[in-house]
mmCIF file of C-alpha atoms in Angstrom:
data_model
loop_
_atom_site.group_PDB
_atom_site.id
_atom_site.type_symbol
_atom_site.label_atom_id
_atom_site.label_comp_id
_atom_site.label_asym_id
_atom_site.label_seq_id
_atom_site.Cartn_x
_atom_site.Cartn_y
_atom_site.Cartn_z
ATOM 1 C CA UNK A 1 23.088 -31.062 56.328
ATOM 2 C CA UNK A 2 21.121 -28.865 58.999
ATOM 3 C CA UNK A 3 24.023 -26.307 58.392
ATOM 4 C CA UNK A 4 22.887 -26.169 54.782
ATOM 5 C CA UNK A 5 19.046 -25.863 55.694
ATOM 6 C CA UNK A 6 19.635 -23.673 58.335
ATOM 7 C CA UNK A 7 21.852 -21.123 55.602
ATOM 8 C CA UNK A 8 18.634 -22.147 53.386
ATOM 9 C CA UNK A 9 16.602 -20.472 55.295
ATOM 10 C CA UNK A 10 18.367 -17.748 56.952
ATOM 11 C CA UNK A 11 18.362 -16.445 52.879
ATOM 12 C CA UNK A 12 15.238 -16.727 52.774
ATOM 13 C CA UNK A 13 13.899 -15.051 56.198
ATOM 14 C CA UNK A 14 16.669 -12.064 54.802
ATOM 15 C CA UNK A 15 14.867 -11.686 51.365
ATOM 16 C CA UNK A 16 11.510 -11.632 53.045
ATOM 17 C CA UNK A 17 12.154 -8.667 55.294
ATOM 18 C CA UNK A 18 14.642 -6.975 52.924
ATOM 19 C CA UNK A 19 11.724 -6.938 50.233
ATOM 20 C CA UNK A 20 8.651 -6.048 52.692
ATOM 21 C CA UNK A 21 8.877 -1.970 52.303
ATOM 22 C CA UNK A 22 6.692 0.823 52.883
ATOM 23 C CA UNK A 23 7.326 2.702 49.602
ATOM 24 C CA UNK A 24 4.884 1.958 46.948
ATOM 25 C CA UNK A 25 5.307 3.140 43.592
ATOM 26 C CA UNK A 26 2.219 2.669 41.084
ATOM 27 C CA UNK A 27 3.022 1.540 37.700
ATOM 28 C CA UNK A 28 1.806 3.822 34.863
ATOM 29 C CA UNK A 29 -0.995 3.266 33.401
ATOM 30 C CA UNK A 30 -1.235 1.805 29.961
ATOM 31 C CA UNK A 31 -3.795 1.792 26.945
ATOM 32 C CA UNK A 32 -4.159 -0.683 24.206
ATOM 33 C CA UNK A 33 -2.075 -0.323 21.026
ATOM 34 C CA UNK A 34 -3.955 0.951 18.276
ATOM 35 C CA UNK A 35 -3.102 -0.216 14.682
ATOM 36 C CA UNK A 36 -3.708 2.687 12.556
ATOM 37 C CA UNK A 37 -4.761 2.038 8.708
ATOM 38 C CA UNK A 38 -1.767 1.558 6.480
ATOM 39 C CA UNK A 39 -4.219 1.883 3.520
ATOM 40 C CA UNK A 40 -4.937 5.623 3.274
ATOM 41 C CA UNK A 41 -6.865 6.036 0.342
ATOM 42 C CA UNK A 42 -9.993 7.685 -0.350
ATOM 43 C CA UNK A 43 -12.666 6.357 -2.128
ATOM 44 C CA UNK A 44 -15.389 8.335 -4.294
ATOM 45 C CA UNK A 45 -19.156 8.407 -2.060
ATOM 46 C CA UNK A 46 -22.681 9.235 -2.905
ATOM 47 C CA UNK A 47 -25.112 8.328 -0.124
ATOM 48 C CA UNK A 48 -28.119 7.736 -1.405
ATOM 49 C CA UNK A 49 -31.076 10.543 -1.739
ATOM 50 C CA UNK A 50 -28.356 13.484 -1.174
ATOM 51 C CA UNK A 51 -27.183 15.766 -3.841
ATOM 52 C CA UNK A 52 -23.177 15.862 -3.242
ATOM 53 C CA UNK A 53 -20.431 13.915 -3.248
ATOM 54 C CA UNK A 54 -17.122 13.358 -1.389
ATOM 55 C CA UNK A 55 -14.081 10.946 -0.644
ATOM 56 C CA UNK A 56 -13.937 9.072 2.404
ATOM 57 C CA UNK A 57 -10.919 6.584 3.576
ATOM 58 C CA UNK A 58 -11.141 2.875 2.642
ATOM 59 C CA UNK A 59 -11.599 1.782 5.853
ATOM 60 C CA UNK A 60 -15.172 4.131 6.463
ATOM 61 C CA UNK A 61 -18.027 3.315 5.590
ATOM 62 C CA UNK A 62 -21.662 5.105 5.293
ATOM 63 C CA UNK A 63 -24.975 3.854 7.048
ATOM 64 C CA UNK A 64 -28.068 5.745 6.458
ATOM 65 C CA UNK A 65 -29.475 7.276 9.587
ATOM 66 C CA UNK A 66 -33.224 5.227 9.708
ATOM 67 C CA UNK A 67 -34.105 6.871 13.016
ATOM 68 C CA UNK A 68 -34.096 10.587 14.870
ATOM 69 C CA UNK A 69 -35.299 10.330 18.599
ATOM 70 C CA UNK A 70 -37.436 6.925 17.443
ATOM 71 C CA UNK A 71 -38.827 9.016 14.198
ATOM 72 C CA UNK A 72 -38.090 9.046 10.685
ATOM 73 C CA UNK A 73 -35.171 12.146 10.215
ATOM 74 C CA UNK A 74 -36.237 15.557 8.415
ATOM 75 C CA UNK A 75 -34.678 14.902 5.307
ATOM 76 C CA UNK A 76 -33.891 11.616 3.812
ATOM 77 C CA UNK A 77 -30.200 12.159 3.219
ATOM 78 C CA UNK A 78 -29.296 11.678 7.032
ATOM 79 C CA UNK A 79 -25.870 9.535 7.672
ATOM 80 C CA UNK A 80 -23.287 8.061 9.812
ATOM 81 C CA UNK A 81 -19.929 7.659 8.295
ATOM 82 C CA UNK A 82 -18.297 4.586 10.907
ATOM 83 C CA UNK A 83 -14.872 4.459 11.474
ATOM 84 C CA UNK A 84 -15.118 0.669 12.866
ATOM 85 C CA UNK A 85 -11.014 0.443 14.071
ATOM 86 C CA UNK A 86 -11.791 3.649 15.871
ATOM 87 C CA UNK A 87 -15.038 3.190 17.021
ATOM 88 C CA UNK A 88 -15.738 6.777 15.659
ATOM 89 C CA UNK A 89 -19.227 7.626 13.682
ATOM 90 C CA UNK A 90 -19.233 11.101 12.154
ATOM 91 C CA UNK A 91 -23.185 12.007 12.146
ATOM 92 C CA UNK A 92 -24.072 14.245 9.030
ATOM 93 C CA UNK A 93 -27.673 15.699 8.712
ATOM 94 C CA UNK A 94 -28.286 17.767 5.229
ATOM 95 C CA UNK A 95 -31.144 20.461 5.115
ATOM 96 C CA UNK A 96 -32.485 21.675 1.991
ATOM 97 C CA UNK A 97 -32.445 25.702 2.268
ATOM 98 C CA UNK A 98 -35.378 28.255 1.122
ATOM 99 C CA UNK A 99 -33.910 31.272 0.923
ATOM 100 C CA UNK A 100 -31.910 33.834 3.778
ATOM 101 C CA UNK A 101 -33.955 32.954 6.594
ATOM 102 C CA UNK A 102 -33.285 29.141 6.538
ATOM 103 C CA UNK A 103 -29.870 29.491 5.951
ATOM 104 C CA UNK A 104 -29.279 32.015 9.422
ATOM 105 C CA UNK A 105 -31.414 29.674 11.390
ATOM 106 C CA UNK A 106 -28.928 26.947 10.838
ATOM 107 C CA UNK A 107 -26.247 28.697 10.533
ATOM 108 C CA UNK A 108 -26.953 29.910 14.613
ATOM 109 C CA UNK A 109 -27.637 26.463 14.977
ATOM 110 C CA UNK A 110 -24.975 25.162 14.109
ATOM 111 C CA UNK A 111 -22.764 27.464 16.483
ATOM 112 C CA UNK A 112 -25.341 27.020 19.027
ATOM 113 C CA UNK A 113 -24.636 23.206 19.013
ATOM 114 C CA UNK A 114 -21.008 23.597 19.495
ATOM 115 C CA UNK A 115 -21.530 26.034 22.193
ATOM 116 C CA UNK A 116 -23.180 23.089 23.946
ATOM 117 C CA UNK A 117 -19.386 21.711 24.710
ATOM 118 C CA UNK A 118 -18.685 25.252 26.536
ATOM 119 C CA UNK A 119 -19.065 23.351 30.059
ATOM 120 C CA UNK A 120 -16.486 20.760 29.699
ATOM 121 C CA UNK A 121 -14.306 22.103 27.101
ATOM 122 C CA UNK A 122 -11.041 23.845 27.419
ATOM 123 C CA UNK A 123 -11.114 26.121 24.005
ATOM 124 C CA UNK A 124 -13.508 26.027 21.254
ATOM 125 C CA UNK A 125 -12.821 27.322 17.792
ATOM 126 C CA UNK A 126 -14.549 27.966 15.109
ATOM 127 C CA UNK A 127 -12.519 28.139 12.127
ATOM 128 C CA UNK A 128 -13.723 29.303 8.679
ATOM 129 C CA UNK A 129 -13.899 27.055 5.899
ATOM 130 C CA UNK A 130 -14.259 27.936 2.243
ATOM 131 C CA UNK A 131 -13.443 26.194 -1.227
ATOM 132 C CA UNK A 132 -14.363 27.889 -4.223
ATOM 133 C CA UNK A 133 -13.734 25.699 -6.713
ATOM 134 C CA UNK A 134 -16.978 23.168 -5.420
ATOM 135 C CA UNK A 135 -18.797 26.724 -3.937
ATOM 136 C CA UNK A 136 -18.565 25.258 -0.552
ATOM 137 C CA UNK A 137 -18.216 27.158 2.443
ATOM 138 C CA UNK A 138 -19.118 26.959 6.301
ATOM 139 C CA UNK A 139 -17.546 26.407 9.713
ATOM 140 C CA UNK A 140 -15.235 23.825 11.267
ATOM 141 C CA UNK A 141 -15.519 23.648 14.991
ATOM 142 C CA UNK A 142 -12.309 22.385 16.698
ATOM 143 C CA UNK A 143 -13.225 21.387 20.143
ATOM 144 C CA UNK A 144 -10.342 20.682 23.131
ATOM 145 C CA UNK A 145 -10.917 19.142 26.048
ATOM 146 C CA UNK A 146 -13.239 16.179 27.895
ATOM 147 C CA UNK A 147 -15.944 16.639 25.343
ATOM 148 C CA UNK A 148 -18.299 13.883 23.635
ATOM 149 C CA UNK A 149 -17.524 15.578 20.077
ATOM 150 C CA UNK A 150 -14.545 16.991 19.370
ATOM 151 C CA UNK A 151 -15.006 18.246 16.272
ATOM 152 C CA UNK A 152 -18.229 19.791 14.265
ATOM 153 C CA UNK A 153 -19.169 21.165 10.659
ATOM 154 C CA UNK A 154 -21.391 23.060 8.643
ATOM 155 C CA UNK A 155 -20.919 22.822 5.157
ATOM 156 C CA UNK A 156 -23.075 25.194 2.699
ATOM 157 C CA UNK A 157 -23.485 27.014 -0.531
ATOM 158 C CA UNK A 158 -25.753 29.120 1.126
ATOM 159 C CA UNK A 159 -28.921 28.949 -1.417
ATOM 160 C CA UNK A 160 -30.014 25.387 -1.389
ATOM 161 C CA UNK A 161 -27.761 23.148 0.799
ATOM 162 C CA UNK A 162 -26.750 22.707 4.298
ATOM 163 C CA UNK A 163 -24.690 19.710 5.657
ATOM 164 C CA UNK A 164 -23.742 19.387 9.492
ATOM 165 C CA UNK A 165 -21.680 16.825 10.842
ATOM 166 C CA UNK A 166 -20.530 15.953 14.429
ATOM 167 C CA UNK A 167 -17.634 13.415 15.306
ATOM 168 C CA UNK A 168 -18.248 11.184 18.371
ATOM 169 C CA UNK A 169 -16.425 8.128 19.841
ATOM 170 C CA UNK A 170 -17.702 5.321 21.365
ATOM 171 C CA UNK A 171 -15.577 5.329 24.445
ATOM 172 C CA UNK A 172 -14.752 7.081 27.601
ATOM 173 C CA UNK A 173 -12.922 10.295 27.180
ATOM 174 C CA UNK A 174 -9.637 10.108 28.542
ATOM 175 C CA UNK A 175 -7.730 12.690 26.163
ATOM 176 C CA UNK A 176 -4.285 11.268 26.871
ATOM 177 C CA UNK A 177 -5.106 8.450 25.335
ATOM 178 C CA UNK A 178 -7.615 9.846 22.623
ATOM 179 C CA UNK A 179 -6.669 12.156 21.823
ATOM 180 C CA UNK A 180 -4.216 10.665 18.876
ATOM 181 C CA UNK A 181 -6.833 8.878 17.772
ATOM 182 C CA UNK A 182 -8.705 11.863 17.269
ATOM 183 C CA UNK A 183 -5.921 14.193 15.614
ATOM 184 C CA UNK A 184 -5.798 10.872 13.132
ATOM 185 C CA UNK A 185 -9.573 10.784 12.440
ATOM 186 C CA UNK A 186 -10.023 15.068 12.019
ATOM 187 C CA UNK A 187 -7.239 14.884 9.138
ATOM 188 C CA UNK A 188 -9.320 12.487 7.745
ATOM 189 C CA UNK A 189 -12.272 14.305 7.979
ATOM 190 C CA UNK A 190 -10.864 17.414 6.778
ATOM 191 C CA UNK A 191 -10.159 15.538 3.636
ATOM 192 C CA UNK A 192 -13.276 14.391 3.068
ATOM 193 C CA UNK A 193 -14.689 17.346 3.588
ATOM 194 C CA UNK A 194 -12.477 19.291 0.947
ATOM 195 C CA UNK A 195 -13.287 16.835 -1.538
ATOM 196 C CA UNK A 196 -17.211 17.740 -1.142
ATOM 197 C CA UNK A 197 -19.057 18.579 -4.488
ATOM 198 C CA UNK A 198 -22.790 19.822 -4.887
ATOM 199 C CA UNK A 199 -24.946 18.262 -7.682
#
């Protein structure tokens, strides 16, 4: 019997100093999985007090924007579009144009906005956008890197409307694990905004 306790715990003592070891190796980090929408279809919008429409997924959905910096917005057709399973809002703010001048001002402003990214960005491009058949043009701003939006808009027919949007997520920017949330979102996005028609 103390043969067999004494084997017992010669094991034992072995195992302890054959596991105690100086090499450490970290375990990778990992992020939580993230069901993406099986449901991808696009539903007809018209936010109230704005004079276009578009398509935006099922699983969006619009909330006027009440406040600006605690006052009431320029123009009443200010909105969020929330992606909730993303925590994504996509802020839009339309401007009613009078004439050339308007239409430069925000037009600068616009690129002046994304330029705002410069510090912590790795590439910023502004792509043109254009689709004649709803006489929409403008700018899409693809932004890479640690950024707070990675992706902008301006959206115009260059007389009477102007539409900007930015796309921001309510979490910390690590892009390894954003960023193919964000790819997901921006093809979204891009359909909603070629599906945009003036009225």
């Amino acid at each position: 019997m103390l043969k067999k306790v004494n084997s017992i715990l010669f094991y034992c003592c072995l195992c302890l100093i054959a596991s105690c070891s100086d090499d450490y190796t970290p375990k990778p980090r990992i992020y939580p999985k993230i069901n993406y929408p099986t449901n991808r279809d696009f539903v007809l919008s018209n936010p109230k007090d704005c004079p276009f429409t578009f398509y935006i997924p099922q699983y969006a959905h619009i909330e006027k924007e009440k406040y600006y910096f605690d006052e009431k917005p320029p123009h009443p057709c200010w909105f969020n579009i929330q992606y909730p399973i993303f925590q994504a809002t996509l802020h839009c703010s339309y401007y009613t144009i009078n004439g050339l001048h308007d239409f430069e001002k925000l037009h600068e402003d616009a690129f002046r906005m994304s330029n705002h990214h410069q510090i912590r960005a790795d590439y910023i491009e502004p792509i043109p956008f254009h689709n004649p058949k709803n006489n929409t043009s403008g700018y899409i701003f693809s932004i890479e890197g640690a950024v707070a939006s990675p992706f902008q808009f301006y959206l115009s027919d260059s007389t009477k409307h102007f539409l900007k949007g930015s796309l921001y997520f309510n979490a910390h920017i690590n892009i390894d694990s954003l960023l193919p949330i964000q790819e997901f979102v921006k093809a979204d996005v891009l359909k909603t905004l070629n599906s945009f028609s003036w009225q």
